[in-house]
Coordinates of C-alpha atoms in Angstrom, one line a residue:
Chain A
M1 CA 79.5 94.7 70.6
K2 CA 80.1 92.8 73.8
F3 CA 83.7 92.2 75.0
Q4 CA 85.3 89.4 76.9
P5 CA 88.3 90.3 79.1
V6 CA 91.2 88.1 79.3
I7 CA 93.7 88.3 82.4
G8 CA 96.8 86.6 83.2
L9 CA 99.0 87.4 86.4
E10 CA 102.6 87.4 87.0
V11 CA 103.3 87.3 90.7
H12 CA 106.6 88.0 92.2
V13 CA 107.1 86.3 95.6
Q14 CA 110.0 87.3 97.7
L15 CA 111.4 84.3 99.6
L16 CA 112.0 84.2 103.3
T17 CA 115.6 83.4 103.3
D18 CA 118.3 84.9 105.6
S19 CA 120.7 85.4 102.8
K20 CA 120.5 86.3 99.0
I21 CA 119.9 83.9 96.1
F22 CA 123.6 84.0 95.1
C23 CA 125.7 85.4 97.8
G24 CA 125.8 85.6 101.5
C25 CA 124.5 89.1 102.1
S26 CA 121.5 89.5 104.4
T27 CA 118.1 90.0 103.0
R28 CA 116.7 92.1 106.0
F29 CA 114.4 94.8 105.0
G30 CA 115.1 98.5 106.0
A31 CA 118.9 98.5 106.6
E32 CA 121.1 101.5 105.8
P33 CA 121.4 101.7 102.0
N34 CA 124.1 99.6 100.4
S35 CA 125.1 98.1 103.7
Q36 CA 124.0 94.6 102.8
T37 CA 126.1 94.3 99.6
C38 CA 129.3 92.3 98.4
P39 CA 131.0 92.0 95.0
V40 CA 128.5 89.5 93.9
C41 CA 125.4 91.6 94.2
L42 CA 127.3 94.7 93.3
G43 CA 127.9 93.1 90.0
L44 CA 131.8 93.7 90.4
P45 CA 134.0 91.9 87.8
G46 CA 135.2 88.4 88.5
A47 CA 132.6 87.8 91.3
L48 CA 130.9 84.4 91.0
P49 CA 127.3 83.7 92.0
V50 CA 126.5 80.4 93.9
L51 CA 123.0 79.4 94.4
N52 CA 121.4 79.3 97.8
R53 CA 120.0 75.7 98.4
R54 CA 117.0 77.0 100.3
V55 CA 115.8 79.0 97.4
V56 CA 115.5 75.7 95.5
E57 CA 113.7 74.0 98.4
F58 CA 111.3 76.9 98.6
A59 CA 110.8 76.8 94.8
V60 CA 110.1 73.0 95.0
K61 CA 107.6 73.6 97.8
A62 CA 105.7 76.3 96.0
G63 CA 105.5 74.0 92.8
L64 CA 104.2 71.1 94.7
A65 CA 101.6 73.1 96.5
T66 CA 100.4 74.6 93.2
N67 CA 100.3 71.1 91.5
C68 CA 103.2 71.9 89.1
S69 CA 105.5 69.3 87.8
I70 CA 109.2 69.9 89.1
S71 CA 111.7 70.0 86.3
H72 CA 114.3 67.2 86.5
R73 CA 116.7 69.8 85.1
S74 CA 116.6 73.5 85.0
V75 CA 119.0 76.3 84.0
F76 CA 119.6 79.9 85.0
A77 CA 119.7 82.4 82.1
R78 CA 120.8 86.0 81.8
K79 CA 118.0 88.5 81.0
N80 CA 119.9 91.6 79.4
Y81 CA 118.7 95.1 79.8
F82 CA 120.2 98.4 81.2
Y83 CA 118.6 100.2 84.2
P84 CA 120.5 101.8 87.0
D85 CA 119.1 99.3 89.5
L86 CA 120.6 96.4 87.7
P87 CA 124.3 96.6 88.4
K88 CA 125.4 93.6 86.2
G89 CA 123.5 94.9 83.1
Y90 CA 121.5 91.5 83.4
Q91 CA 119.1 89.9 85.7
I92 CA 119.8 86.2 86.4
S93 CA 116.5 84.5 85.9
Q94 CA 115.3 81.4 84.3
F95 CA 114.0 81.3 80.8
E96 CA 113.7 78.1 78.6
E97 CA 114.1 75.6 81.4
P98 CA 112.3 76.9 84.6
I99 CA 112.1 74.8 87.8
C100 CA 108.3 74.3 87.9
L101 CA 105.7 73.8 84.9
K102 CA 102.2 73.4 84.3
G103 CA 100.2 73.5 87.6
W104 CA 97.0 74.9 88.7
L105 CA 95.0 76.4 91.6
D106 CA 91.2 76.2 92.3
I107 CA 89.4 79.4 93.2
Q108 CA 85.9 80.3 94.3
V109 CA 84.1 83.3 92.9
N110 CA 80.4 83.8 94.1
G111 CA 80.2 80.2 95.0
T112 CA 81.5 79.0 91.7
A113 CA 84.7 77.0 91.5
K114 CA 87.1 77.4 88.8
R115 CA 90.5 76.0 87.9
I116 CA 93.2 78.5 87.0
G117 CA 96.3 77.1 85.2
I118 CA 99.8 78.1 86.2
T119 CA 102.1 78.1 83.2
R120 CA 105.4 78.2 85.1
I121 CA 107.4 79.1 88.3
H122 CA 110.8 80.3 88.0
M123 CA 113.7 81.6 90.4
E124 CA 115.3 84.9 89.8
E125 CA 117.1 87.8 91.6
D126 CA 115.5 91.1 92.4
A127 CA 116.9 94.3 91.3
G128 CA 118.0 97.2 93.6
K129 CA 115.9 100.1 94.6
L130 CA 115.9 103.6 93.1
V131 CA 115.0 106.7 95.0
H132 CA 113.8 109.9 93.3
G133 CA 113.9 113.3 94.9
E134 CA 113.1 112.2 98.4
L135 CA 116.5 113.1 99.7
P136 CA 118.4 116.4 99.9
G137 CA 120.9 116.3 97.1
L138 CA 118.8 114.1 94.9
D139 CA 116.6 116.7 93.2
D140 CA 118.7 116.5 90.1
G141 CA 119.7 112.9 90.3
S142 CA 118.5 109.5 91.4
G143 CA 119.7 107.4 94.3
V144 CA 120.6 103.7 94.0
D145 CA 120.2 101.2 97.0
L146 CA 121.5 97.8 96.1
N147 CA 120.5 96.0 99.2
R148 CA 117.6 94.5 97.5
A149 CA 119.6 93.4 94.5
C150 CA 120.2 89.6 94.4
T151 CA 117.2 89.0 96.8
P152 CA 115.6 85.7 95.9
L153 CA 112.3 85.8 94.1
L154 CA 109.8 83.3 92.6
E155 CA 107.9 84.5 89.6
I156 CA 104.8 82.6 89.2
V157 CA 103.0 83.0 85.9
S158 CA 99.3 82.1 85.3
E159 CA 97.6 81.0 82.2
P160 CA 95.3 83.7 80.8
D161 CA 92.3 81.8 82.3
L162 CA 91.0 84.7 84.4
R163 CA 88.1 86.6 83.0
T164 CA 87.1 89.2 85.7
A165 CA 89.0 91.3 88.1
D166 CA 87.2 89.3 91.0
E167 CA 88.7 86.1 89.6
A168 CA 92.1 87.7 89.4
V169 CA 91.8 88.9 93.1
A170 CA 90.5 85.4 94.2
Y171 CA 93.5 83.8 92.5
L172 CA 95.8 86.2 94.1
K173 CA 94.4 85.6 97.6
Q174 CA 94.6 82.0 97.1
L175 CA 98.3 82.1 96.0
H176 CA 99.0 84.6 98.9
R177 CA 97.5 82.1 101.4
I178 CA 99.6 79.3 100.1
V179 CA 103.0 81.0 100.0
T180 CA 102.5 82.4 103.6
W181 CA 101.2 79.0 104.7
L182 CA 104.3 77.3 103.4
G183 CA 106.3 79.9 105.2
I184 CA 108.3 80.7 102.2
C185 CA 107.2 84.4 102.0
D186 CA 106.1 86.9 104.6
G187 CA 103.2 88.1 102.2
N188 CA 103.8 91.9 103.1
M189 CA 102.3 93.6 99.9
E190 CA 103.3 97.1 101.1
E191 CA 107.0 96.2 101.5
G192 CA 106.9 94.5 98.0
S193 CA 107.2 90.8 99.4
F194 CA 104.2 89.8 97.2
R195 CA 103.6 91.8 94.1
C196 CA 101.8 91.4 90.9
D197 CA 101.8 92.4 87.3
A198 CA 98.6 92.0 85.4
N199 CA 98.3 91.3 81.7
V200 CA 94.9 92.4 80.4
S201 CA 93.3 92.3 77.1
V202 CA 89.7 92.4 75.7
M203 CA 88.3 90.5 72.7
P204 CA 84.8 90.4 71.3
V205 CA 82.7 87.7 72.8
G206 CA 83.0 84.4 70.8
A207 CA 86.3 85.5 69.1
D208 CA 89.0 82.9 69.2
K209 CA 92.0 85.3 68.9
L210 CA 93.0 87.2 72.0
G211 CA 93.3 91.0 71.8
T212 CA 96.5 92.9 72.2
R213 CA 97.5 93.0 75.9
A214 CA 98.8 95.7 78.2
E215 CA 100.9 94.9 81.1
I216 CA 100.0 96.8 84.3
K217 CA 102.7 97.2 86.9
N218 CA 103.0 98.5 90.5
V219 CA 99.9 97.1 92.1
N220 CA 100.4 96.4 95.7
S221 CA 97.3 95.6 97.3
F222 CA 94.3 93.2 96.5
R223 CA 92.1 96.4 96.3
F224 CA 94.4 98.0 93.9
V225 CA 94.5 95.0 91.8
K226 CA 90.8 94.9 91.4
Q227 CA 90.6 98.8 90.6
A228 CA 93.5 98.5 88.2
I229 CA 92.0 95.7 86.2
E230 CA 88.6 97.0 86.1
H231 CA 89.8 100.4 84.9
E232 CA 92.0 98.7 82.3
I233 CA 89.3 96.7 80.9
E234 CA 87.2 99.8 80.6
R235 CA 89.8 101.8 79.1
Q236 CA 90.4 99.1 76.3
I237 CA 86.8 98.8 75.5
D238 CA 86.3 102.4 75.3
L239 CA 89.3 102.7 73.0
I240 CA 88.2 99.9 70.7
E241 CA 84.5 101.3 70.5
D242 CA 85.9 104.7 69.7
G243 CA 87.8 103.2 66.6
G244 CA 91.2 103.1 68.3
T245 CA 93.5 100.1 68.8
V246 CA 95.1 98.8 72.0
V247 CA 98.9 98.9 71.8
Q248 CA 101.2 96.4 73.6
E249 CA 102.9 98.3 76.5
T250 CA 103.6 98.6 80.0
R251 CA 101.1 100.6 82.0
L252 CA 101.6 102.0 85.6
F253 CA 98.7 101.9 88.1
D254 CA 98.3 105.2 90.0
P255 CA 96.6 104.5 93.3
N256 CA 95.8 108.2 93.7
T257 CA 93.7 108.3 90.6
G258 CA 92.7 104.7 90.3
R259 CA 93.7 104.7 86.7
T260 CA 96.5 103.2 84.6
R261 CA 98.9 105.3 82.5
S262 CA 101.4 104.5 79.8
M263 CA 105.0 104.1 80.9
R264 CA 106.8 105.4 77.7
G265 CA 110.4 104.5 77.1
K266 CA 110.3 101.0 78.3
E267 CA 108.7 99.5 75.3
E268 CA 111.9 99.0 73.2
A269 CA 113.5 97.1 76.2
H270 CA 111.6 93.9 75.5
D271 CA 114.5 92.6 73.5
Y272 CA 116.2 90.8 76.3
R273 CA 118.5 88.5 74.4
Y274 CA 118.3 85.6 77.0
F275 CA 121.1 83.1 77.1
P276 CA 122.2 80.4 79.7
D277 CA 124.2 81.9 82.5
P278 CA 127.7 80.2 82.3
D279 CA 128.5 81.2 85.9
L280 CA 125.8 78.9 87.2
V281 CA 125.8 75.1 86.6
P282 CA 122.5 73.3 85.9
L283 CA 120.3 72.4 88.5
V284 CA 119.2 68.7 88.8
I285 CA 116.4 67.6 91.1
D286 CA 116.0 63.9 91.3
D287 CA 112.8 61.9 92.2
E288 CA 114.3 61.5 95.6
W289 CA 114.4 65.1 96.2
V290 CA 110.9 65.6 95.0
R291 CA 109.6 62.8 97.2
R292 CA 111.3 64.2 100.3
A293 CA 109.8 67.7 99.5
Q294 CA 106.3 66.1 99.1
D295 CA 106.7 64.3 102.4
E296 CA 107.6 67.6 104.2
L297 CA 104.8 69.6 102.8
P298 CA 102.3 70.6 105.4
E299 CA 98.5 70.0 105.1
L300 CA 97.6 72.8 102.7
P301 CA 95.0 75.4 103.4
E302 CA 92.4 74.1 101.0
Q303 CA 92.6 70.5 102.3
R304 CA 92.4 71.9 105.9
Q305 CA 89.5 74.0 105.1
R306 CA 87.6 71.0 103.7
R307 CA 88.6 68.9 106.8
F308 CA 87.4 71.7 109.2
I309 CA 84.0 71.4 107.4
S310 CA 83.7 67.5 107.5
E311 CA 85.4 67.0 110.9
Y312 CA 84.1 70.0 113.1
G313 CA 80.9 70.9 111.2
V314 CA 81.7 74.5 110.6
S315 CA 80.3 76.4 107.7
E316 CA 82.1 76.8 104.3
Y317 CA 82.7 80.4 105.1
D318 CA 83.9 79.8 108.7
A319 CA 86.3 77.3 107.4
E320 CA 87.8 79.7 104.9
V321 CA 88.3 82.3 107.6
L322 CA 89.8 79.9 110.0
T323 CA 92.3 78.8 107.5
A324 CA 93.3 82.3 106.4
T325 CA 96.5 81.8 107.9
R326 CA 98.3 78.8 109.1
S327 CA 98.7 80.2 112.7
L328 CA 94.9 80.9 113.0
A329 CA 94.2 77.4 111.8
E330 CA 96.6 76.0 114.4
Y331 CA 95.1 78.1 117.1
Y332 CA 91.6 76.9 116.2
E333 CA 92.6 73.3 116.1
G334 CA 94.7 73.7 119.3
C335 CA 91.4 74.8 121.0
V336 CA 89.3 72.0 119.5
A337 CA 91.8 69.3 120.5
L338 CA 91.2 70.3 124.2
H339 CA 87.3 70.8 123.9
G340 CA 85.7 69.1 121.0
N341 CA 82.8 71.7 120.3
G342 CA 84.2 72.8 116.9
K343 CA 81.3 75.2 116.3
A344 CA 81.5 76.9 119.6
V345 CA 85.1 77.3 119.3
S346 CA 84.7 78.6 115.9
N347 CA 82.3 81.3 116.9
W348 CA 84.7 82.4 119.6
V349 CA 87.8 82.5 117.4
M350 CA 85.9 84.4 114.7
G351 CA 83.9 86.6 117.1
E352 CA 85.5 87.9 120.4
L353 CA 89.0 86.7 119.7
T354 CA 89.3 88.3 116.1
R355 CA 87.6 91.5 117.5
A356 CA 90.1 91.8 120.4
L357 CA 92.9 91.1 118.0
N358 CA 91.8 93.7 115.6
D359 CA 91.2 96.4 118.4
S360 CA 94.7 95.9 119.9
G361 CA 96.5 95.4 116.3
L362 CA 98.0 92.1 117.6
S363 CA 98.4 89.1 115.3
I364 CA 97.3 85.7 116.4
D365 CA 100.9 84.7 117.2
Q366 CA 100.9 87.4 120.0
C367 CA 97.4 86.6 121.3
P368 CA 97.5 86.8 125.1
V369 CA 94.8 84.2 125.4
T370 CA 96.2 80.8 124.7
P371 CA 94.3 78.1 122.9
R372 CA 94.1 76.1 126.2
L373 CA 92.5 79.1 128.0
L374 CA 89.9 79.8 125.3
A375 CA 89.0 76.1 125.3
E376 CA 88.4 76.2 129.1
L377 CA 86.1 79.2 128.6
V378 CA 84.1 77.5 126.0
K379 CA 84.0 74.4 128.4
L380 CA 82.6 76.6 131.1
I381 CA 79.8 77.7 128.9
D382 CA 79.0 74.3 127.7
S383 CA 78.8 72.8 131.2
G384 CA 76.5 75.6 132.1
T385 CA 78.8 77.1 134.6
I386 CA 78.7 80.5 133.1
S387 CA 76.3 82.0 130.4
G388 CA 77.5 83.2 126.9
K389 CA 77.0 86.8 128.0
I390 CA 79.1 86.4 131.3
A391 CA 81.7 84.5 129.2
K392 CA 82.3 87.9 127.3
T393 CA 83.1 89.6 130.5
V394 CA 85.4 86.7 131.5
F395 CA 87.2 86.8 128.1
D396 CA 87.9 90.4 128.5
E397 CA 89.5 89.7 131.8
M398 CA 91.4 86.9 130.3
W399 CA 92.6 89.1 127.6
R400 CA 93.9 91.7 130.1
S401 CA 95.4 89.4 132.7
G402 CA 96.1 86.0 130.8
R403 CA 94.5 84.2 133.9
E404 CA 92.4 81.0 134.0
P405 CA 88.8 81.7 133.3
G406 CA 87.8 79.3 136.1
A407 CA 89.7 81.5 138.5
I408 CA 88.1 84.6 137.2
V409 CA 84.7 83.2 137.4
E410 CA 85.1 82.1 141.0
E411 CA 86.9 85.4 142.2
Q412 CA 84.3 87.5 140.7
G413 CA 81.3 85.4 141.6
L414 CA 80.1 85.0 138.0
V415 CA 78.8 81.3 138.3
Q416 CA 75.6 81.1 136.3
V417 CA 72.4 80.8 138.5
S418 CA 70.6 77.7 137.4
D419 CA 68.6 77.3 140.7
S420 CA 65.0 77.6 139.7
G421 CA 63.9 78.6 143.1
A422 CA 66.3 81.6 143.1
I423 CA 65.4 82.7 139.6
E424 CA 61.6 82.3 140.2
A425 CA 62.1 84.6 143.3
I426 CA 63.6 87.2 141.1
I427 CA 60.8 86.9 138.5
D428 CA 58.1 87.2 141.1
G429 CA 59.5 90.5 142.2
I430 CA 59.9 91.8 138.7
L431 CA 56.2 90.8 137.7
A432 CA 54.9 92.3 140.9
A433 CA 56.7 95.6 140.2
N434 CA 55.5 95.8 136.7
Q435 CA 51.8 95.0 136.8
G436 CA 51.0 97.3 133.9
Q437 CA 53.3 95.2 131.4
V438 CA 52.0 92.0 132.7
E439 CA 48.6 93.1 131.8
E440 CA 49.7 94.1 128.3
Y441 CA 51.4 90.7 127.8
R442 CA 48.2 88.8 128.9
G443 CA 46.2 91.1 126.6
G444 CA 48.3 89.7 123.6
K445 CA 51.2 92.1 123.4
E446 CA 53.9 89.5 123.4
K447 CA 56.6 91.8 122.6
V448 CA 56.8 92.8 126.2
F449 CA 58.3 89.3 127.0
G450 CA 61.8 90.8 126.0
F451 CA 61.4 93.6 128.5
F452 CA 60.9 91.0 131.3
V453 CA 63.8 88.8 130.3
G454 CA 65.9 92.0 130.3
Q455 CA 64.8 92.9 133.8
V456 CA 65.4 89.5 135.2
M457 CA 68.9 89.4 133.7
R458 CA 69.8 92.7 135.0
A459 CA 68.5 91.8 138.5
S460 CA 70.6 88.8 138.5
K461 CA 73.6 90.8 137.3
G462 CA 73.7 88.8 134.1
K463 CA 74.2 85.5 136.0
A464 CA 70.7 83.9 135.5
N465 CA 70.7 80.9 133.0
P466 CA 69.0 82.5 130.1
A467 CA 67.3 79.4 129.0
L468 CA 65.8 78.8 132.4
V469 CA 64.7 82.5 132.6
N470 CA 62.8 82.1 129.4
E471 CA 61.0 78.8 130.5
L472 CA 60.0 80.0 134.0
L473 CA 59.0 83.5 132.8
L474 CA 56.8 82.0 130.2
N475 CA 55.2 79.6 132.8
K476 CA 54.5 82.4 135.1
L477 CA 53.1 84.8 132.6
K478 CA 50.8 82.2 131.1
G479 CA 49.7 81.0 134.6
Chain B
M1 CA 124.8 86.4 56.4
N2 CA 123.5 89.8 55.7
I3 CA 123.8 92.1 58.7
T4 CA 122.3 95.4 57.7
V5 CA 122.8 98.9 59.1
A6 CA 119.4 98.6 60.8
D7 CA 120.7 95.5 62.6
V8 CA 123.6 97.6 63.9
E9 CA 121.3 100.3 65.0
Q10 CA 119.1 97.9 66.8
V11 CA 122.0 96.5 68.7
A12 CA 123.6 99.8 69.2
R13 CA 120.3 101.1 70.8
L14 CA 120.1 97.9 73.2
A15 CA 123.8 98.4 74.2
R16 CA 123.3 102.4 74.5
L17 CA 126.0 103.2 72.0
E18 CA 125.9 106.0 69.8
L19 CA 127.5 105.4 66.5
G20 CA 128.2 107.7 63.5
P21 CA 127.1 106.9 59.9
D22 CA 130.6 105.6 58.9
E23 CA 130.8 103.4 62.0
K24 CA 127.5 101.8 61.3
G25 CA 128.5 100.8 57.8
L26 CA 132.0 99.5 59.1
F27 CA 130.5 97.5 61.9
A28 CA 127.8 96.1 59.7
G29 CA 130.5 94.6 57.4
Q30 CA 132.6 93.3 60.3
M31 CA 129.6 91.8 62.1
D32 CA 128.6 90.1 58.9
A33 CA 132.0 88.6 58.5
I34 CA 132.3 87.2 62.0
L35 CA 128.7 85.8 62.1
G36 CA 129.5 84.3 58.6
Y37 CA 132.5 82.8 60.1
V38 CA 130.6 81.2 63.0
N39 CA 127.9 80.1 60.5
K40 CA 130.3 77.7 59.2
L41 CA 129.3 75.5 62.2
K42 CA 125.9 75.0 60.6
E43 CA 127.5 72.8 58.0
L44 CA 128.1 70.2 60.8
D45 CA 125.5 67.5 61.2
T46 CA 124.1 68.0 64.9
D47 CA 121.2 65.7 64.6
G48 CA 120.5 63.8 67.9
I49 CA 122.9 66.0 69.9
L50 CA 121.3 68.0 72.7
P51 CA 121.9 71.7 72.9
T52 CA 124.8 72.5 75.2
S53 CA 124.3 75.3 77.8
H54 CA 127.4 74.4 79.7
A55 CA 130.8 73.1 78.7
V56 CA 131.7 71.7 82.1
P57 CA 129.9 68.4 83.0
M58 CA 128.8 69.7 86.6
E59 CA 125.6 70.2 88.4
N60 CA 124.1 71.4 91.6
A61 CA 126.7 73.8 93.2
F62 CA 125.0 75.1 96.3
R63 CA 125.7 77.3 99.3
E64 CA 123.8 77.0 102.5
D65 CA 121.5 79.8 103.5
R66 CA 123.6 81.6 106.0
A67 CA 124.1 85.4 106.0
C68 CA 127.6 86.6 106.3
P69 CA 129.1 90.1 107.0
A70 CA 128.9 92.3 104.1
I71 CA 131.9 94.4 102.9
G72 CA 130.3 97.7 104.3
V73 CA 129.0 100.9 102.7
E74 CA 132.3 102.6 102.2
K75 CA 133.8 99.8 100.4
A76 CA 130.8 99.3 98.4
L77 CA 130.7 103.0 97.3
A78 CA 134.5 103.3 97.0
N79 CA 134.5 103.1 93.1
A80 CA 131.2 105.2 92.7
P81 CA 131.7 108.2 90.5
D82 CA 129.1 110.0 92.6
R83 CA 127.2 109.4 95.8
V84 CA 124.6 111.0 98.2
N85 CA 124.9 109.9 101.7
S86 CA 124.9 105.9 101.4
F87 CA 123.4 106.0 97.9
Y88 CA 125.1 105.7 94.6
R89 CA 123.9 108.8 92.7
V90 CA 123.2 108.5 89.0
P91 CA 121.6 110.9 86.4
K92 CA 118.0 111.3 87.0
V93 CA 115.9 108.2 85.8
I94 CA 112.4 109.1 84.7
E95 CA 109.9 107.0 86.6

């Protein structure tokens, strides 16, 4: 029997606010345990939560950017369960009336476009953090740090529209690009700012009833998402083929083995007894608010990607890479605004610049070569002042010193030699010194041509205009 | 209403309560009486009335996104039954 996997994703996005969702404690990562707490996030009796306005603004942005409708009215609800990282005994979340409903995202897998539905987006508070056995004195207990408790999250729930692990990863990457682009999330998966639970089931091909699903938790990188889903699909198919049945349960992905394992003990917790939280008044977002948010929305990555293709003539792939982050897209467009050769600038940004950034571990925001300097460099190539090869040397010097490319070229005497007389003189010298190879070439062994080009370039210290060298060399050898 | 011992056991498990056999029977009867009483509301005609989630006619209470000083680790942990360094310490939770 052939099986059809069905996948839905729940993504938790930690919002980039200064303070928590219902109190004024800082959301800064990595502080001393429990140093960023107050009666509200500690769940002390009598403390009242008050909603952080920016959380709502971010949620509306996320909703609009993923084609959701923004609910005129939404309500916070209590999700009741006991766990030591949840001081109140309930999590404030949204249940029946979430802030965003019914959106979608387009993804591309192997050149095929597919639209993935988004069921809902809701706001909620994060729980605290538990530490096990990593500290002296904790070998027979667990430590609770409530700094993260009450940190604002968006939960973005997809429809079960995904069919393969690759589609799931493409969807996640698209969503990641959007929330970081909007500046509402730092996207750091290792620190848990963007995390994903995957609901996976399989059904016989052609069946109309979905199979029983397992929920996989704890997948904190794109690579792990792919691994975890692929393993889970295989596990479920094997189980069914061996006559077993899939049970609805929570499974934990183990990055060390690449497998998922059952998380026993949590299955009975699925009776959350949601009810509206009387401490928080309903949230009403009028048309004016939505319109204002729509006006403030930046050009989104997909739109920009399409515009880069139509406006600057770059390839589909290049456009996607250049819009991987908003900073990179801004950088690229900053260069193109000063020197309109979109394709050449694209090659430099994706080539030398990306290589240098990777080698030095810097982000584009820390790049020592400004867009203006890179544009100047490409201008020098396009005007024939320096060759593309020499430009790499100049680039390295710019990277080190942050100086003007024109000044570097002048100071180091790197101006391209486009004087035919001078190049011809070099060529004559090379041909005279390598009579054997000249005979070979004239005897039909045209591969030797590359050898001559190399010799001429070396003799000119890389400064000879390569196109001119080719042309003149060909004439001389033919003649 | 018909609250059974099984219902009581389910609620007790969710609330992490350990009940003896006598208590289960006792509470089943009490819960049944309470819910039966509340059930009287069902006799009212509520057609055309929207569900009420909040009793006070108020909406959109916000605070601005400004971080303010926390109460400090010592105060936060002042009522903790047990602690290790700056952590609350609880009985071991299985991962």
